[in-house]
PDB file of C-alpha atoms in Angstrom:
ATOM      1  CA  MET A   4      -1.017   9.385  10.701  1.00  0.00           C
ATOM      2  CA  ALA A   5      -0.344   6.821   7.975  1.00  0.00           C
ATOM      3  CA  PHE A   6       0.550   3.295   9.105  1.00  0.00           C
ATOM      4  CA  ASP A   7       4.228   2.657   8.424  1.00  0.00           C
ATOM      5  CA  PHE A   8       5.190  -1.007   8.187  1.00  0.00           C
ATOM      6  CA  LYS A   9       8.871  -0.237   8.769  1.00  0.00           C
ATOM      7  CA  LYS A  10       8.127   1.488  12.089  1.00  0.00           C
ATOM      8  CA  GLU A  11       5.391  -0.854  13.269  1.00  0.00           C
ATOM      9  CA  HIS A  12       7.294  -4.017  12.348  1.00  0.00           C
ATOM     10  CA  ARG A  13      10.891  -2.996  12.858  1.00  0.00           C
ATOM     11  CA  GLU A  14      11.912  -6.572  13.524  1.00  0.00           C
ATOM     12  CA  TYR A  15      11.137  -7.471   9.879  1.00  0.00           C
ATOM     13  CA  TYR A  16      12.615  -4.373   8.180  1.00  0.00           C
ATOM     14  CA  LEU A  17      15.463  -3.289  10.466  1.00  0.00           C
ATOM     15  CA  PRO A  18      17.473  -6.317  11.518  1.00  0.00           C
ATOM     16  CA  LYS A  19      20.824  -6.083  13.248  1.00  0.00           C
ATOM     17  CA  ASN A  20      24.196  -6.084  11.491  1.00  0.00           C
ATOM     18  CA  ARG A  21      24.631  -9.687  12.579  1.00  0.00           C
ATOM     19  CA  PRO A  22      22.521 -12.762  11.716  1.00  0.00           C
ATOM     20  CA  GLU A  23      19.355 -13.419  13.662  1.00  0.00           C
ATOM     21  CA  ILE A  24      16.630 -16.043  13.477  1.00  0.00           C
ATOM     22  CA  ILE A  25      13.010 -14.873  13.017  1.00  0.00           C
ATOM     23  CA  ASP A  26       9.630 -16.391  12.258  1.00  0.00           C
ATOM     24  CA  ILE A  27       7.906 -14.312   9.568  1.00  0.00           C
ATOM     25  CA  PRO A  28       4.074 -14.272   9.618  1.00  0.00           C
ATOM     26  CA  SER A  29       2.021 -14.444   6.424  1.00  0.00           C
ATOM     27  CA  PHE A  30       1.402 -11.248   4.505  1.00  0.00           C
ATOM     28  CA  LYS A  31      -0.132  -9.918   1.278  1.00  0.00           C
ATOM     29  CA  ALA A  32       1.704  -8.211  -1.569  1.00  0.00           C
ATOM     30  CA  VAL A  33       1.335  -7.039  -5.119  1.00  0.00           C
ATOM     31  CA  ALA A  34       3.826  -9.093  -7.133  1.00  0.00           C
ATOM     32  CA  VAL A  35       5.270  -9.476 -10.629  1.00  0.00           C
ATOM     33  CA  GLU A  36       7.422 -12.403 -11.690  1.00  0.00           C
ATOM     34  CA  GLY A  37      10.124 -12.241 -14.351  1.00  0.00           C
ATOM     35  CA  LYS A  38      13.531 -13.322 -15.524  1.00  0.00           C
ATOM     36  CA  GLY A  39      16.766 -11.585 -16.486  1.00  0.00           C
ATOM     37  CA  ASN A  40      19.343  -9.068 -15.348  1.00  0.00           C
ATOM     38  CA  PRO A  41      17.724  -6.480 -13.043  1.00  0.00           C
ATOM     39  CA  ASN A  42      20.307  -3.897 -14.160  1.00  0.00           C
ATOM     40  CA  ASP A  43      19.143  -3.867 -17.792  1.00  0.00           C
ATOM     41  CA  LYS A  44      17.811  -0.423 -18.555  1.00  0.00           C
ATOM     42  CA  ASP A  45      14.198  -0.624 -19.716  1.00  0.00           C
ATOM     43  CA  GLY A  46      14.294  -4.382 -18.996  1.00  0.00           C
ATOM     44  CA  ALA A  47      11.575  -6.554 -17.517  1.00  0.00           C
ATOM     45  CA  TYR A  48      12.613  -5.881 -13.949  1.00  0.00           C
ATOM     46  CA  GLN A  49      12.495  -2.086 -14.309  1.00  0.00           C
ATOM     47  CA  LYS A  50       9.044  -2.301 -15.952  1.00  0.00           C
ATOM     48  CA  ALA A  51       7.827  -4.527 -13.175  1.00  0.00           C
ATOM     49  CA  ILE A  52       8.782  -1.980 -10.541  1.00  0.00           C
ATOM     50  CA  GLY A  53       6.732   0.668 -12.312  1.00  0.00           C
ATOM     51  CA  ILE A  54       3.668  -1.620 -12.308  1.00  0.00           C
ATOM     52  CA  LEU A  55       4.075  -2.465  -8.625  1.00  0.00           C
ATOM     53  CA  TYR A  56       4.229   1.129  -7.483  1.00  0.00           C
ATOM     54  CA  ALA A  57       1.334   2.209  -9.694  1.00  0.00           C
ATOM     55  CA  ILE A  58      -0.924  -0.441  -8.199  1.00  0.00           C
ATOM     56  CA  ALA A  59       0.220   0.122  -4.595  1.00  0.00           C
ATOM     57  CA  TYR A  60      -0.310   3.859  -4.814  1.00  0.00           C
ATOM     58  CA  THR A  61      -3.691   3.425  -6.477  1.00  0.00           C
ATOM     59  CA  ILE A  62      -4.777   1.389  -3.462  1.00  0.00           C
ATOM     60  CA  LYS A  63      -3.282   3.934  -1.045  1.00  0.00           C
ATOM     61  CA  MET A  64      -5.029   6.857  -2.766  1.00  0.00           C
ATOM     62  CA  SER A  65      -8.389   5.059  -3.183  1.00  0.00           C
ATOM     63  CA  ARG A  66      -9.669   7.020  -0.178  1.00  0.00           C
ATOM     64  CA  LYS A  67      -9.798  10.110  -2.443  1.00  0.00           C
ATOM     65  CA  THR A  68     -12.037   8.379  -4.974  1.00  0.00           C
ATOM     66  CA  ASP A  69     -15.632   7.127  -4.971  1.00  0.00           C
ATOM     67  CA  HIS A  70     -14.336   3.661  -4.395  1.00  0.00           C
ATOM     68  CA  GLN A  71     -14.175   3.058  -0.603  1.00  0.00           C
ATOM     69  CA  MET A  72     -12.519  -0.117   0.578  1.00  0.00           C
ATOM     70  CA  ASP A  73     -13.847  -1.942   3.669  1.00  0.00           C
ATOM     71  CA  GLY A  74     -11.403  -1.691   6.537  1.00  0.00           C
ATOM     72  CA  TYR A  75      -9.204   0.838   4.715  1.00  0.00           C
ATOM     73  CA  PHE A  76      -6.526   2.713   6.602  1.00  0.00           C
ATOM     74  CA  ASP A  77      -3.897   5.036   5.203  1.00  0.00           C
ATOM     75  CA  PHE A  78      -0.462   3.523   4.885  1.00  0.00           C
ATOM     76  CA  VAL A  79       3.076   4.296   3.766  1.00  0.00           C
ATOM     77  CA  VAL A  80       3.940   2.175   0.746  1.00  0.00           C
ATOM     78  CA  PRO A  81       6.603  -0.217   2.096  1.00  0.00           C
ATOM     79  CA  PRO A  82      10.025  -0.793   0.609  1.00  0.00           C
ATOM     80  CA  LEU A  83      10.511  -2.817  -2.560  1.00  0.00           C
ATOM     81  CA  GLU A  84      11.259  -6.482  -1.967  1.00  0.00           C
ATOM     82  CA  GLY A  85      12.285  -9.420  -4.084  1.00  0.00           C
ATOM     83  CA  PHE A  86      12.630 -13.174  -4.153  1.00  0.00           C
ATOM     84  CA  TRP A  87      15.517 -14.414  -6.270  1.00  0.00           C
ATOM     85  CA  TRP A  88      16.571 -17.810  -7.605  1.00  0.00           C
ATOM     86  CA  GLN A  89      18.433 -19.502 -10.445  1.00  0.00           C
ATOM     87  CA  GLU A  90      17.782 -22.854 -12.036  1.00  0.00           C
ATOM     88  CA  ASP A  91      19.761 -25.754 -10.582  1.00  0.00           C
ATOM     89  CA  THR A  92      21.552 -23.452  -8.118  1.00  0.00           C
ATOM     90  CA  GLN A  93      21.524 -23.618  -4.319  1.00  0.00           C
ATOM     91  CA  GLY A  94      21.169 -20.008  -3.205  1.00  0.00           C
ATOM     92  CA  ILE A  95      22.417 -17.323  -5.561  1.00  0.00           C
ATOM     93  CA  ASP A  96      25.361 -17.027  -7.971  1.00  0.00           C
ATOM     94  CA  TYR A  97      25.945 -13.277  -8.203  1.00  0.00           C
ATOM     95  CA  ASP A  98      28.119 -13.627 -11.358  1.00  0.00           C
ATOM     96  CA  ARG A  99      25.191 -14.921 -13.409  1.00  0.00           C
ATOM     97  CA  LYS A 100      22.824 -11.980 -13.304  1.00  0.00           C
ATOM     98  CA  ASP A 101      21.308 -12.848 -16.712  1.00  0.00           C
ATOM     99  CA  ASP A 102      20.117 -16.138 -15.198  1.00  0.00           C
ATOM    100  CA  PHE A 103      18.122 -14.531 -12.419  1.00  0.00           C
ATOM    101  CA  ASN A 104      14.516 -15.466 -11.864  1.00  0.00           C
ATOM    102  CA  TRP A 105      12.693 -13.030  -9.605  1.00  0.00           C
ATOM    103  CA  ILE A 106       9.452 -12.124  -7.971  1.00  0.00           C
ATOM    104  CA  SER A 107       9.435  -8.406  -7.268  1.00  0.00           C
ATOM    105  CA  PHE A 108       6.782  -7.189  -4.791  1.00  0.00           C
ATOM    106  CA  LEU A 109       5.448  -4.545  -2.424  1.00  0.00           C
ATOM    107  CA  ARG A 110       3.710  -5.526   0.764  1.00  0.00           C
ATOM    108  CA  LEU A 111       0.006  -4.527   1.067  1.00  0.00           C
ATOM    109  CA  PRO A 112      -2.334  -4.140   4.040  1.00  0.00           C
ATOM    110  CA  ASP A 113      -4.563  -7.070   4.928  1.00  0.00           C
ATOM    111  CA  PHE A 114      -7.691  -5.137   3.944  1.00  0.00           C
ATOM    112  CA  VAL A 115      -6.770  -5.620   0.241  1.00  0.00           C
ATOM    113  CA  THR A 116      -8.989  -8.452  -1.020  1.00  0.00           C
ATOM    114  CA  GLN A 117      -8.824 -10.009  -4.472  1.00  0.00           C
ATOM    115  CA  SER A 118     -11.762  -7.890  -5.594  1.00  0.00           C
ATOM    116  CA  GLU A 119     -10.136  -4.677  -4.367  1.00  0.00           C
ATOM    117  CA  PHE A 120      -6.883  -5.689  -6.063  1.00  0.00           C
ATOM    118  CA  THR A 121      -8.700  -6.278  -9.331  1.00  0.00           C
ATOM    119  CA  TRP A 122     -10.280  -2.813  -9.028  1.00  0.00           C
ATOM    120  CA  ALA A 123      -6.823  -1.248  -8.551  1.00  0.00           C
ATOM    121  CA  VAL A 124      -5.362  -3.149 -11.547  1.00  0.00           C
ATOM    122  CA  GLU A 125      -8.208  -2.075 -13.812  1.00  0.00           C
ATOM    123  CA  ASN A 126      -7.879   1.488 -12.606  1.00  0.00           C
ATOM    124  CA  VAL A 127      -4.163   1.572 -13.400  1.00  0.00           C
ATOM    125  CA  GLN A 128      -4.613   0.024 -16.812  1.00  0.00           C
ATOM    126  CA  LYS A 129      -7.321   2.542 -17.663  1.00  0.00           C
ATOM    127  CA  LYS A 130      -5.716   5.711 -16.314  1.00  0.00           C
ATOM    128  CA  LYS A 131      -2.002   5.021 -16.738  1.00  0.00           C
ATOM    129  CA  LYS A 132      -2.204   2.760 -19.775  1.00  0.00           C
ATOM    130  CA  LEU A 133       0.062   0.222 -18.117  1.00  0.00           C
ATOM    131  CA  ASP A 134      -0.230  -3.496 -18.894  1.00  0.00           C
ATOM    132  CA  CYS A 135      -0.717  -5.040 -15.436  1.00  0.00           C
ATOM    133  CA  SER A 136      -1.679  -8.527 -16.717  1.00  0.00           C
ATOM    134  CA  GLN A 137       1.407 -10.049 -15.008  1.00  0.00           C
ATOM    135  CA  ALA A 138       0.625  -8.562 -11.574  1.00  0.00           C
ATOM    136  CA  TRP A 139      -1.091 -10.686  -8.921  1.00  0.00           C
ATOM    137  CA  LEU A 140      -2.077 -10.501  -5.268  1.00  0.00           C
ATOM    138  CA  MET A 141       0.455 -12.742  -3.535  1.00  0.00           C
ATOM    139  CA  GLU A 142      -0.192 -14.533  -0.246  1.00  0.00           C
ATOM    140  CA  CYS A 143       3.276 -15.084   1.209  1.00  0.00           C
ATOM    141  CA  GLU A 144       4.209 -17.477   4.035  1.00  0.00           C
ATOM    142  CA  GLU A 145       7.956 -17.405   4.712  1.00  0.00           C
ATOM    143  CA  GLY A 146       8.024 -19.012   8.135  1.00  0.00           C
ATOM    144  CA  LEU A 147      11.341 -19.612   9.902  1.00  0.00           C
ATOM    145  CA  CYS A 148      14.246 -17.507   8.455  1.00  0.00           C
ATOM    146  CA  VAL A 149      17.641 -16.093   9.171  1.00  0.00           C
ATOM    147  CA  GLN A 150      18.179 -12.436   8.278  1.00  0.00           C
ATOM    148  CA  ILE A 151      20.773  -9.691   8.483  1.00  0.00           C
ATOM    149  CA  MET A 152      21.262  -6.074   7.401  1.00  0.00           C
ATOM    150  CA  HIS A 153      23.701  -5.880   4.478  1.00  0.00           C
ATOM    151  CA  HIS A 154      25.589  -2.654   3.962  1.00  0.00           C
ATOM    152  CA  GLY A 155      27.013  -1.739   0.549  1.00  0.00           C
ATOM    153  CA  SER A 156      26.710  -2.881  -3.035  1.00  0.00           C
ATOM    154  CA  PHE A 157      24.752  -5.998  -4.000  1.00  0.00           C
ATOM    155  CA  ASP A 158      27.954  -7.429  -5.463  1.00  0.00           C
ATOM    156  CA  THR A 159      29.405  -7.667  -1.908  1.00  0.00           C
ATOM    157  CA  GLU A 160      26.451  -9.671  -0.594  1.00  0.00           C
ATOM    158  CA  PRO A 161      28.313 -13.032  -0.733  1.00  0.00           C
ATOM    159  CA  GLU A 162      30.484 -12.017   2.233  1.00  0.00           C
ATOM    160  CA  THR A 163      27.400 -11.258   4.273  1.00  0.00           C
ATOM    161  CA  VAL A 164      25.752 -14.525   3.209  1.00  0.00           C
ATOM    162  CA  LYS A 165      28.826 -16.349   4.499  1.00  0.00           C
ATOM    163  CA  GLN A 166      28.193 -14.807   7.918  1.00  0.00           C
ATOM    164  CA  MET A 167      24.620 -16.103   7.784  1.00  0.00           C
ATOM    165  CA  ASP A 168      25.730 -19.612   6.838  1.00  0.00           C
ATOM    166  CA  ALA A 169      28.321 -19.720   9.582  1.00  0.00           C
ATOM    167  CA  TYR A 170      25.710 -18.603  12.120  1.00  0.00           C
ATOM    168  CA  LEU A 171      23.342 -21.336  11.004  1.00  0.00           C
ATOM    169  CA  MET A 172      26.043 -24.024  11.336  1.00  0.00           C
ATOM    170  CA  GLU A 173      26.923 -22.808  14.836  1.00  0.00           C
ATOM    171  CA  HIS A 174      23.303 -22.826  15.998  1.00  0.00           C
ATOM    172  CA  GLY A 175      22.093 -26.067  14.531  1.00  0.00           C
ATOM    173  CA  TYR A 176      20.194 -24.851  11.441  1.00  0.00           C
ATOM    174  CA  VAL A 177      20.568 -25.257   7.645  1.00  0.00           C
ATOM    175  CA  ASN A 178      19.268 -23.281   4.671  1.00  0.00           C
ATOM    176  CA  ASP A 179      15.943 -24.576   3.341  1.00  0.00           C
ATOM    177  CA  PHE A 180      15.712 -23.289  -0.213  1.00  0.00           C
ATOM    178  CA  SER A 181      12.965 -24.726  -2.414  1.00  0.00           C
ATOM    179  CA  GLU A 182      10.529 -23.750  -5.136  1.00  0.00           C
ATOM    180  CA  ARG A 183       8.451 -22.046  -2.436  1.00  0.00           C
ATOM    181  CA  ARG A 184      11.282 -20.655  -0.242  1.00  0.00           C
ATOM    182  CA  MET A 185      13.919 -18.412  -1.841  1.00  0.00           C
ATOM    183  CA  HIS A 186      16.633 -15.834  -1.312  1.00  0.00           C
ATOM    184  CA  HIS A 187      14.790 -12.676  -0.151  1.00  0.00           C
ATOM    185  CA  GLU A 188      15.966  -9.056  -0.279  1.00  0.00           C
ATOM    186  CA  ILE A 189      14.363  -5.865   1.027  1.00  0.00           C
ATOM    187  CA  TYR A 190      15.688  -2.574  -0.363  1.00  0.00           C
ATOM    188  CA  LEU A 191      15.849   0.185   2.199  1.00  0.00           C
ATOM    189  CA  SER A 192      17.904   2.612   0.103  1.00  0.00           C
ATOM    190  CA  ASP A 193      17.038   4.507  -3.082  1.00  0.00           C
ATOM    191  CA  ALA A 194      19.832   3.411  -5.439  1.00  0.00           C
ATOM    192  CA  ARG A 195      19.190   6.473  -7.604  1.00  0.00           C
ATOM    193  CA  LYS A 196      20.067   8.862  -4.793  1.00  0.00           C
ATOM    194  CA  VAL A 197      22.358   6.981  -2.392  1.00  0.00           C
ATOM    195  CA  PRO A 198      25.908   5.888  -3.249  1.00  0.00           C
ATOM    196  CA  ALA A 199      26.380   2.112  -3.419  1.00  0.00           C
ATOM    197  CA  GLU A 200      28.626   1.941  -0.355  1.00  0.00           C
ATOM    198  CA  LYS A 201      25.772   3.326   1.779  1.00  0.00           C
ATOM    199  CA  TRP A 202      23.002   1.023   0.504  1.00  0.00           C
ATOM    200  CA  ARG A 203      21.084  -0.952   3.159  1.00  0.00           C
ATOM    201  CA  THR A 204      19.542  -4.262   2.139  1.00  0.00           C
ATOM    202  CA  VAL A 205      17.827  -6.843   4.305  1.00  0.00           C
ATOM    203  CA  ILE A 206      18.918 -10.348   3.285  1.00  0.00           C
ATOM    204  CA  ARG A 207      16.632 -13.142   4.454  1.00  0.00           C
ATOM    205  CA  HIS A 208      17.009 -16.912   3.910  1.00  0.00           C
ATOM    206  CA  PRO A 209      14.557 -19.746   4.690  1.00  0.00           C
ATOM    207  CA  ILE A 210      15.900 -22.216   7.262  1.00  0.00           C
ATOM    208  CA  ARG A 211      15.065 -25.357   9.186  1.00  0.00           C
ATOM    209  CA  LYS A 212      16.576 -27.238  12.137  1.00  0.00           C
ATOM    210  CA  ARG A 213      19.530 -29.424  11.189  1.00  0.00           C
TER     211      ARG A 213
END
């Protein structure tokens, strides 16, 4: 049976409907960085998603090719995730979507080395004719965070973030945003098939003791 990150690490992908503090271990991911409104049709964000899934599935299906990866195990491609930030802004201003900077990514198993990643990228570029020059193998270390499950449209996230901030104040923590630690979202719903009011999104913020 394929390894499913959501089931094996439920604490990272299925938080409660109230804020909780968690220490996130390091992990690997295929990532693409960009800028602009993620809702723009045929925009940079939509193209990035196509690249991410093409690379992730090429790695997953490598077992059916002549290229055998050391330590390989079959896995379910995890949900899409993203780091978000805006210049000179603490946290996120949801009314300025055109000013978004983002790193969109998909988690990968630890057996994916830089050489195996390079093989996958070259394979995608050759067979799917996709320009994957902006994709890289990201080593992510989030550390101490607060997270919560958000229900509904992305535009209603500010109310959920207020709950997170209030929880931090009550428990002696503060947000710790920086160039290396950003607003993090994990998308558990397919926005193409599920109505906005039923979307589930993990919101995660970096924190430190006050």
